[in-house]
Amino acid sequence: IEGNVIVLSYDKLLAGEDLTDEIGRAFGSEGLGILTVEGIPGLQEARNNLLPLARSFAELPDNIKEKYVHAESFYSFGWSHGKEKLDGAYDLSKGSYYANPQYDRPVDDESLIAKYPAFLHPNIWPHEDMPELENAFKALGQLIVNVGKLVSTQCDLYIKKQCASYADNRLTKIIDNSLCCKARLLHYFDVNSVNATTASPLKKCRTEESQDCGTSTDNHDPFSSWCGWHNDHGSLTGLVSAMFMDADGNVVSNTDPMAGLYIRNRKSEVVKVSIPQSHLAFQIGETAQVHSGGILQATPHAVRGSTAAGITRETFAVFMEPDWNEPMTCPEGIDPDMAQTQSAAANLPRGVPSLKSRWNNEMDFGQFTSATLNATTEATVILSLVGALPRPNLFNRLRMIRHIEQNL
């Protein structure tokens, strides 16, 4: 199914027009959990300046890239490749560069940095080997955050209309005040350069004589791709339209019509979503779902990879979310069970744990993060703040869980 995505006008957002009806259709209980914003000044230039650098960095010699790997933050700052698992195998199909787009050094307290390295470690920039990356990364990242605040203002107004006890401007204040925004620059390698074990689930799905492979309404479909099914963990995610490049580094159109972003709707239908190059997309995360008492709803989504030879994919996402000590509470008077209804939980794809299994109304964001990390030992969930944390091997994952739990 091709999805019809709600589109907001940047000019109308900036003017403060009431767009809450559109917010409800996009992020409410029957929405796709995604919308786009058009007409953003400077977006195309910022996108074109940054995305090719994902490929350029990924093509640097391994000994150069290794200088920017940071295991102490659980690979949530600097370069990460092969630290994440996809369908049980180490995922070599993509590489990521992580940084905080707003603050190079969010705090000066060394004890806090040591306590929460995945949240608060200073940025790591390749000044010697790619000095242009820092400014391009920050420019696009900060643009996305600024537009995200306009979207969050409309979200706050929509929630308030539905729930009088909702704290005024809660989502916008979270984005404004957070020290821990995290952005991820992604390079998806040419499928011919990827380890066959990692690539095989996608190839198998494409070649089997089956009408399933992610298009079935069966709750246990075997959809497999560059990025498996997940709900975003934080408050609001902003992302750009992906850029595809050929073997010579030229920007090309997507030659595989099956590749791209897919969302699982409330009817368990798998919907393909396209983001125009001139638009920014925004998706609701589970933290905003909790804070709204289920009025806003995150939706499971996945990225299906391209099988076209010689083609790479470059993209960028910004995860806006609270600091670790933000209470994970529903609005006063809202039954916490409304944050995720039983019917919504029943429609989750296989491997995506229910919100109820990881959250209660007494937690803060750090504890919710810990519980979600624990759930990822067996499940497929993308974490946003703990930097859209890559899923490491079991030893590092247990070390990560132990570190966070001991210091909460």
Short mmCIF file of C-alpha atoms in Angstrom, two decimals:
data_model
loop_
_atom_site.label_atom_id
_atom_site.label_comp_id
_atom_site.label_asym_id
_atom_site.label_seq_id
_atom_site.Cartn_x
_atom_site.Cartn_y
_atom_site.Cartn_z
CA ILE A 1 0.00 0.00 0.00
CA GLU A 2 1.24 3.50 -0.81
CA GLY A 3 0.63 5.84 2.11
CA ASN A 4 -0.81 9.34 1.96
CA VAL A 5 1.31 11.39 4.34
CA ILE A 6 -0.01 14.56 5.96
CA VAL A 7 1.96 17.61 4.75
CA LEU A 8 2.33 20.80 6.81
CA SER A 9 3.38 24.18 5.47
CA TYR A 10 6.47 25.68 7.08
CA ASP A 11 5.07 29.17 6.60
CA LYS A 12 1.85 28.22 8.41
CA LEU A 13 3.83 26.63 11.23
CA LEU A 14 5.96 29.74 11.55
CA ALA A 15 2.86 31.96 11.56
CA GLY A 16 1.35 29.91 14.36
CA GLU A 17 -1.76 28.89 12.45
CA ASP A 18 -3.86 26.16 14.03
CA LEU A 19 -2.81 22.91 12.36
CA THR A 20 -4.02 20.61 15.12
CA ASP A 21 -6.48 18.80 12.84
CA GLU A 22 -3.55 17.75 10.66
CA ILE A 23 -1.59 16.69 13.76
CA GLY A 24 -4.47 14.46 14.80
CA ARG A 25 -4.69 12.82 11.38
CA ALA A 26 -0.95 12.19 11.32
CA PHE A 27 -0.11 11.29 14.91
CA GLY A 28 -3.46 10.27 16.42
CA SER A 29 -4.74 6.76 17.00
CA GLU A 30 -5.61 6.19 13.33
CA GLY A 31 -2.62 8.03 11.84
CA LEU A 32 0.56 6.71 10.26
CA GLY A 33 2.68 8.34 12.96
CA ILE A 34 4.50 10.47 10.40
CA LEU A 35 4.07 13.82 8.65
CA THR A 36 6.24 16.01 6.45
CA VAL A 37 6.91 19.75 6.35
CA GLU A 38 7.37 21.57 3.05
CA GLY A 39 8.80 24.96 2.13
CA ILE A 40 11.69 25.03 4.63
CA PRO A 41 14.30 27.65 3.71
CA GLY A 42 17.82 26.26 3.40
CA LEU A 43 16.83 22.60 3.66
CA GLN A 44 17.92 21.44 0.22
CA GLU A 45 21.31 23.13 0.52
CA ALA A 46 21.94 21.71 4.00
CA ARG A 47 20.87 18.23 2.87
CA ASN A 48 23.10 18.36 -0.21
CA ASN A 49 26.05 19.56 1.86
CA LEU A 50 25.84 16.75 4.43
CA LEU A 51 24.55 13.53 2.89
CA PRO A 52 27.42 12.97 0.39
CA LEU A 53 29.81 13.18 3.36
CA ALA A 54 28.29 10.00 4.76
CA ARG A 55 29.62 8.12 1.74
CA SER A 56 32.93 10.00 1.76
CA PHE A 57 33.60 9.14 5.40
CA ALA A 58 32.57 5.50 4.94
CA GLU A 59 35.10 5.21 2.09
CA LEU A 60 38.02 6.39 4.21
CA PRO A 61 40.62 3.73 5.08
CA ASP A 62 39.67 1.59 8.06
CA ASN A 63 42.65 2.79 10.10
CA ILE A 64 41.42 6.37 9.70
CA LYS A 65 37.82 5.57 10.63
CA GLU A 66 39.01 3.62 13.66
CA LYS A 67 40.33 6.87 15.15
CA TYR A 68 36.73 7.99 15.59
CA VAL A 69 35.29 4.82 17.14
CA HIS A 70 34.32 5.31 20.78
CA ALA A 71 33.53 2.09 22.63
CA GLU A 72 33.33 3.87 26.01
CA SER A 73 30.07 5.56 24.95
CA PHE A 74 28.82 2.25 23.57
CA TYR A 75 29.52 3.51 20.04
CA SER A 76 26.98 6.32 20.37
CA PHE A 77 29.48 9.04 19.46
CA GLY A 78 31.67 9.04 16.38
CA TRP A 79 31.84 6.20 13.85
CA SER A 80 30.05 2.87 14.26
CA HIS A 81 30.12 -0.04 11.82
CA GLY A 82 29.46 -3.71 12.45
CA LYS A 83 28.43 -3.13 16.09
CA GLU A 84 24.73 -3.63 15.41
CA LYS A 85 22.93 -6.90 14.77
CA LEU A 86 20.29 -7.51 12.12
CA ASP A 87 18.46 -10.84 12.06
CA GLY A 88 21.09 -12.37 14.34
CA ALA A 89 24.14 -11.43 12.26
CA TYR A 90 26.51 -8.49 12.64
CA ASP A 91 25.19 -5.83 10.32
CA LEU A 92 27.87 -4.64 7.89
CA SER A 93 25.34 -3.13 5.49
CA LYS A 94 25.48 0.34 7.04
CA GLY A 95 27.81 2.64 8.92
CA SER A 96 26.82 5.55 11.15
CA TYR A 97 28.35 8.76 12.47
CA TYR A 98 26.76 9.93 15.74
CA ALA A 99 26.92 13.36 17.36
CA ASN A 100 24.92 15.86 19.36
CA PRO A 101 23.96 18.51 16.78
CA GLN A 102 23.40 21.22 19.39
CA TYR A 103 26.09 20.91 22.06
CA ASP A 104 29.67 19.74 21.58
CA ARG A 105 30.04 19.39 25.33
CA PRO A 106 26.61 19.31 27.01
CA VAL A 107 28.03 19.43 30.56
CA ASP A 108 31.41 20.09 32.15
CA ASP A 109 30.83 17.81 35.13
CA GLU A 110 33.23 14.92 34.51
CA SER A 111 31.44 12.69 37.02
CA LEU A 112 28.17 13.08 35.07
CA ILE A 113 29.94 12.39 31.80
CA ALA A 114 31.45 9.22 33.29
CA LYS A 115 28.07 8.21 34.69
CA TYR A 116 26.14 8.74 31.43
CA PRO A 117 28.67 8.50 28.58
CA ALA A 118 26.07 7.58 25.94
CA PHE A 119 24.10 10.70 26.85
CA LEU A 120 26.75 13.27 27.72
CA HIS A 121 30.12 12.43 26.20
CA PRO A 122 31.55 15.33 24.19
CA ASN A 123 31.26 15.11 20.42
CA ILE A 124 34.03 13.49 18.41
CA TRP A 125 34.76 15.26 15.12
CA PRO A 126 37.20 14.16 12.36
CA HIS A 127 38.93 17.55 12.18
CA GLU A 128 42.09 16.07 10.69
CA ASP A 129 40.49 13.80 8.11
CA MET A 130 37.18 15.47 7.19
CA PRO A 131 37.00 18.96 8.69
CA GLU A 132 33.89 19.89 6.70
CA LEU A 133 31.75 17.25 8.45
CA GLU A 134 31.21 19.16 11.71
CA ASN A 135 29.64 22.30 10.24
CA ALA A 136 27.50 20.42 7.72
CA PHE A 137 26.28 17.99 10.43
CA LYS A 138 25.39 20.77 12.84
CA ALA A 139 23.72 22.94 10.20
CA LEU A 140 21.27 20.25 9.10
CA GLY A 141 20.82 18.90 12.61
CA GLN A 142 19.97 22.27 14.11
CA LEU A 143 17.62 23.07 11.23
CA ILE A 144 15.71 19.84 11.92
CA VAL A 145 15.50 20.63 15.65
CA ASN A 146 14.21 24.15 14.95
CA VAL A 147 11.48 22.87 12.64
CA GLY A 148 10.77 20.09 15.14
CA LYS A 149 9.97 22.72 17.78
CA LEU A 150 7.33 24.23 15.46
CA VAL A 151 5.81 20.78 14.96
CA SER A 152 5.94 20.07 18.70
CA THR A 153 4.06 23.30 19.44
CA GLN A 154 1.18 22.04 17.30
CA CYS A 155 1.38 18.65 19.02
CA ASP A 156 1.11 20.34 22.42
CA LEU A 157 -1.96 22.29 21.29
CA TYR A 158 -3.58 19.14 19.93
CA ILE A 159 -2.99 17.17 23.13
CA LYS A 160 -4.28 20.03 25.27
CA LYS A 161 -7.54 20.05 23.30
CA GLN A 162 -8.00 16.38 24.14
CA CYS A 163 -6.69 16.46 27.72
CA ALA A 164 -7.08 19.49 29.99
CA SER A 165 -4.59 18.10 32.54
CA TYR A 166 -1.74 17.92 29.99
CA ALA A 167 1.12 20.17 31.10
CA ASP A 168 1.32 23.21 28.84
CA ASN A 169 3.95 22.89 26.09
CA ARG A 170 5.46 19.74 27.60
CA LEU A 171 6.87 18.34 24.35
CA THR A 172 8.23 21.69 23.20
CA LYS A 173 9.87 22.30 26.58
CA ILE A 174 11.51 18.88 26.42
CA ILE A 175 13.02 19.63 23.02
CA ASP A 176 14.01 23.15 24.12
CA ASN A 177 15.65 22.09 27.37
CA SER A 178 17.23 18.75 26.52
CA LEU A 179 21.00 18.50 26.52
CA CYS A 180 20.95 15.09 24.87
CA CYS A 181 19.60 15.42 21.34
CA LYS A 182 21.38 12.89 19.12
CA ALA A 183 21.77 12.76 15.36
CA ARG A 184 22.82 9.86 13.16
CA LEU A 185 24.38 10.20 9.71
CA LEU A 186 23.94 6.91 7.86
CA HIS A 187 25.67 5.31 4.89
CA TYR A 188 24.18 2.11 3.45
CA PHE A 189 26.83 0.26 1.48
CA ASP A 190 26.40 -1.16 -2.01
CA VAL A 191 24.78 -4.57 -1.54
CA ASN A 192 27.61 -6.20 -3.46
CA SER A 193 30.10 -5.02 -0.84
CA VAL A 194 28.12 -6.36 2.11
CA ASN A 195 28.87 -9.63 3.86
CA ALA A 196 26.61 -12.30 2.32
CA THR A 197 25.37 -13.44 5.72
CA THR A 198 24.12 -9.97 6.52
CA ALA A 199 22.53 -9.43 3.13
CA SER A 200 20.91 -12.83 2.79
CA PRO A 201 17.61 -12.20 4.64
CA LEU A 202 16.72 -9.40 2.24
CA LYS A 203 17.72 -11.42 -0.82
CA LYS A 204 15.78 -14.41 0.48
CA CYS A 205 12.70 -12.24 0.98
CA ARG A 206 13.00 -10.91 -2.55
CA THR A 207 13.43 -14.25 -4.25
CA GLU A 208 11.04 -16.53 -2.40
CA GLU A 209 7.79 -17.24 -4.22
CA SER A 210 5.72 -15.72 -1.45
CA GLN A 211 3.14 -13.00 -1.20
CA ASP A 212 4.39 -12.20 2.30
CA CYS A 213 7.84 -10.64 2.86
CA GLY A 214 6.46 -7.73 4.78
CA THR A 215 3.22 -7.12 2.94
CA SER A 216 1.04 -9.57 4.82
CA THR A 217 -1.43 -8.60 7.50
CA ASP A 218 -0.17 -11.58 9.52
CA ASN A 219 1.32 -10.23 12.76
CA HIS A 220 4.37 -12.45 12.28
CA ASP A 221 5.57 -11.39 8.85
CA PRO A 222 9.25 -12.00 8.00
CA PHE A 223 9.98 -8.46 6.76
CA SER A 224 13.74 -7.95 6.74
CA SER A 225 15.77 -5.06 5.47
CA TRP A 226 18.46 -2.51 6.14
CA CYS A 227 16.61 -1.47 9.29
CA GLY A 228 14.24 -3.86 11.05
CA TRP A 229 10.84 -3.13 12.56
CA HIS A 230 10.92 -0.77 15.54
CA ASN A 231 9.17 2.06 17.34
CA ASP A 232 11.26 5.16 17.96
CA HIS A 233 12.18 5.43 21.61
CA GLY A 234 12.32 9.18 22.16
CA SER A 235 9.92 12.08 21.75
CA LEU A 236 10.13 13.26 18.14
CA THR A 237 12.34 12.08 15.28
CA GLY A 238 13.19 14.31 12.32
CA LEU A 239 14.61 12.86 9.12
CA VAL A 240 15.48 13.90 5.60
CA SER A 241 14.70 12.22 2.33
CA ALA A 242 17.41 9.66 1.58
CA MET A 243 19.98 10.27 -1.17
CA PHE A 244 21.04 7.47 -3.53
CA MET A 245 24.46 7.49 -5.21
CA ASP A 246 26.01 5.34 -7.93
CA ALA A 247 29.46 3.76 -8.01
CA ASP A 248 30.98 6.99 -9.35
CA GLY A 249 29.49 9.11 -6.57
CA ASN A 250 26.77 10.66 -8.69
CA VAL A 251 23.38 11.34 -7.15
CA VAL A 252 20.77 9.10 -8.82
CA SER A 253 17.12 8.28 -8.37
CA ASN A 254 16.09 5.21 -6.39
CA THR A 255 16.12 2.42 -8.98
CA ASP A 256 14.44 -0.14 -6.72
CA PRO A 257 10.75 0.71 -6.24
CA MET A 258 10.50 -1.74 -3.31
CA ALA A 259 13.21 0.04 -1.31
CA GLY A 260 12.34 2.69 1.24
CA LEU A 261 10.47 3.44 4.44
CA TYR A 262 7.54 1.24 5.48
CA ILE A 263 5.06 1.78 8.32
CA ARG A 264 2.71 -0.71 9.91
CA ASN A 265 -0.67 0.94 10.40
CA ARG A 266 -3.41 0.26 12.95
CA LYS A 267 -4.97 -2.36 10.68
CA SER A 268 -1.66 -4.27 10.50
CA GLU A 269 -1.24 -3.21 6.88
CA VAL A 270 2.28 -2.44 5.69
CA VAL A 271 2.34 0.99 4.06
CA LYS A 272 5.18 2.37 1.92
CA VAL A 273 5.93 6.03 2.63
CA SER A 274 7.84 8.41 0.36
CA ILE A 275 9.52 11.60 1.60
CA PRO A 276 10.06 14.25 -1.11
CA GLN A 277 13.58 15.69 -1.28
CA SER A 278 12.31 19.16 -0.38
CA HIS A 279 10.48 17.96 2.76
CA LEU A 280 11.47 17.06 6.31
CA ALA A 281 9.64 14.14 7.90
CA PHE A 282 8.75 13.85 11.59
CA GLN A 283 7.75 10.72 13.48
CA ILE A 284 6.33 10.38 16.98
CA GLY A 285 8.28 8.34 19.50
CA GLU A 286 7.18 6.32 22.51
CA THR A 287 8.18 9.00 25.01
CA ALA A 288 5.72 11.48 23.48
CA GLN A 289 3.17 8.65 23.40
CA VAL A 290 3.53 8.22 27.17
CA HIS A 291 3.60 11.95 27.94
CA SER A 292 0.40 12.44 25.93
CA GLY A 293 -1.34 9.48 27.58
CA GLY A 294 -1.65 7.73 24.23
CA ILE A 295 -3.20 10.70 22.40
CA LEU A 296 -0.15 10.70 20.14
CA GLN A 297 0.89 7.26 18.90
CA ALA A 298 4.23 5.92 17.68
CA THR A 299 3.98 3.45 14.80
CA PRO A 300 6.28 0.54 13.94
CA HIS A 301 8.39 1.24 10.88
CA ALA A 302 11.27 -0.30 8.94
CA VAL A 303 13.55 0.52 6.02
CA ARG A 304 13.67 -1.97 3.17
CA GLY A 305 16.99 -1.96 1.38
CA SER A 306 17.80 -1.66 -2.29
CA THR A 307 19.04 -4.66 -4.24
CA ALA A 308 20.37 -2.48 -7.07
CA ALA A 309 24.08 -3.14 -7.66
CA GLY A 310 26.46 -0.22 -7.23
CA ILE A 311 23.95 1.93 -5.37
CA THR A 312 24.51 3.38 -1.90
CA ARG A 313 22.00 5.19 0.31
CA GLU A 314 22.78 8.21 2.47
CA THR A 315 20.44 9.65 5.08
CA PHE A 316 20.27 11.57 8.35
CA ALA A 317 17.98 11.42 11.39
CA VAL A 318 17.74 13.58 14.52
CA PHE A 319 16.32 12.11 17.72
CA MET A 320 14.77 14.72 20.00
CA GLU A 321 14.12 13.50 23.52
CA PRO A 322 14.39 14.31 27.23
CA ASP A 323 17.33 14.25 29.56
CA TRP A 324 17.73 11.07 31.59
CA ASN A 325 15.87 12.38 34.66
CA GLU A 326 12.63 13.43 32.91
CA PRO A 327 9.59 11.72 34.51
CA MET A 328 7.89 9.24 32.19
CA THR A 329 4.39 10.09 33.41
CA CYS A 330 1.03 10.25 31.71
CA PRO A 331 -1.07 13.40 32.25
CA GLU A 332 -2.85 13.52 35.59
CA GLY A 333 -6.11 11.59 35.53
CA ILE A 334 -5.19 9.48 32.48
CA ASP A 335 -5.13 5.72 33.03
CA PRO A 336 -1.57 4.59 32.16
CA ASP A 337 -3.08 1.64 30.29
CA MET A 338 -4.26 4.17 27.69
CA ALA A 339 -0.65 4.92 26.72
CA GLN A 340 -0.76 1.74 24.65
CA THR A 341 -4.05 -0.07 24.30
CA GLN A 342 -4.24 -3.84 24.02
CA SER A 343 -5.33 -3.60 20.40
CA ALA A 344 -2.35 -1.41 19.54
CA ALA A 345 0.03 -3.81 21.28
CA ALA A 346 -1.53 -6.74 19.42
CA ASN A 347 -0.70 -5.10 16.08
CA LEU A 348 3.03 -4.80 16.79
CA PRO A 349 5.28 -6.75 14.40
CA ARG A 350 7.10 -9.77 15.74
CA GLY A 351 10.13 -8.76 17.79
CA VAL A 352 8.84 -5.31 18.81
CA PRO A 353 8.15 -5.43 22.57
CA SER A 354 5.04 -3.76 23.90
CA LEU A 355 5.36 -0.45 25.69
CA LYS A 356 3.74 -1.93 28.80
CA SER A 357 6.50 -4.55 29.03
CA ARG A 358 9.15 -1.80 29.36
CA TRP A 359 7.44 1.13 31.06
CA ASN A 360 5.47 2.14 34.13
CA ASN A 361 4.23 5.52 35.27
CA GLU A 362 6.84 5.76 38.06
CA MET A 363 9.89 5.67 35.77
CA ASP A 364 12.11 8.46 34.53
CA PHE A 365 13.54 8.49 31.02
CA GLY A 366 16.80 6.90 32.13
CA GLN A 367 14.99 3.97 33.68
CA PHE A 368 12.78 3.62 30.61
CA THR A 369 15.93 3.59 28.50
CA SER A 370 17.43 0.86 30.70
CA ALA A 371 14.30 -1.26 30.42
CA THR A 372 14.24 -0.78 26.66
CA LEU A 373 17.90 -1.74 26.42
CA ASN A 374 17.12 -4.87 28.37
CA ALA A 375 14.28 -5.69 25.98
CA THR A 376 16.59 -5.35 22.98
CA THR A 377 18.56 -8.36 24.12
CA GLU A 378 16.01 -10.42 22.22
CA ALA A 379 13.86 -7.81 20.44
CA THR A 380 14.37 -5.32 17.64
CA VAL A 381 13.94 -1.77 18.95
CA ILE A 382 15.85 1.30 17.78
CA LEU A 383 16.85 3.48 20.69
CA SER A 384 16.81 7.16 20.06
CA LEU A 385 18.54 8.89 22.85
CA VAL A 386 21.04 6.40 23.94
CA GLY A 387 21.93 7.72 20.69
CA ALA A 388 19.79 5.63 18.49
CA LEU A 389 22.16 3.21 20.14
CA PRO A 390 23.47 0.46 17.92
CA ARG A 391 22.70 -2.98 19.24
CA PRO A 392 26.11 -4.37 20.27
CA ASN A 393 27.11 -7.92 21.00
CA LEU A 394 25.68 -9.56 24.09
CA PHE A 395 28.70 -8.81 26.28
CA ASN A 396 28.61 -5.10 25.50
CA ARG A 397 24.82 -4.97 25.77
CA LEU A 398 24.86 -6.52 29.24
CA ARG A 399 27.70 -4.20 30.19
CA MET A 400 25.62 -1.27 28.95
CA ILE A 401 22.53 -2.34 30.89
CA ARG A 402 24.57 -2.90 34.05
CA HIS A 403 26.25 0.49 33.69
CA ILE A 404 22.97 2.38 33.31
CA GLU A 405 21.13 0.47 36.02
CA GLN A 406 23.95 0.91 38.53
CA ASN A 407 24.01 4.64 37.99
CA LEU A 408 20.32 5.52 37.86
#
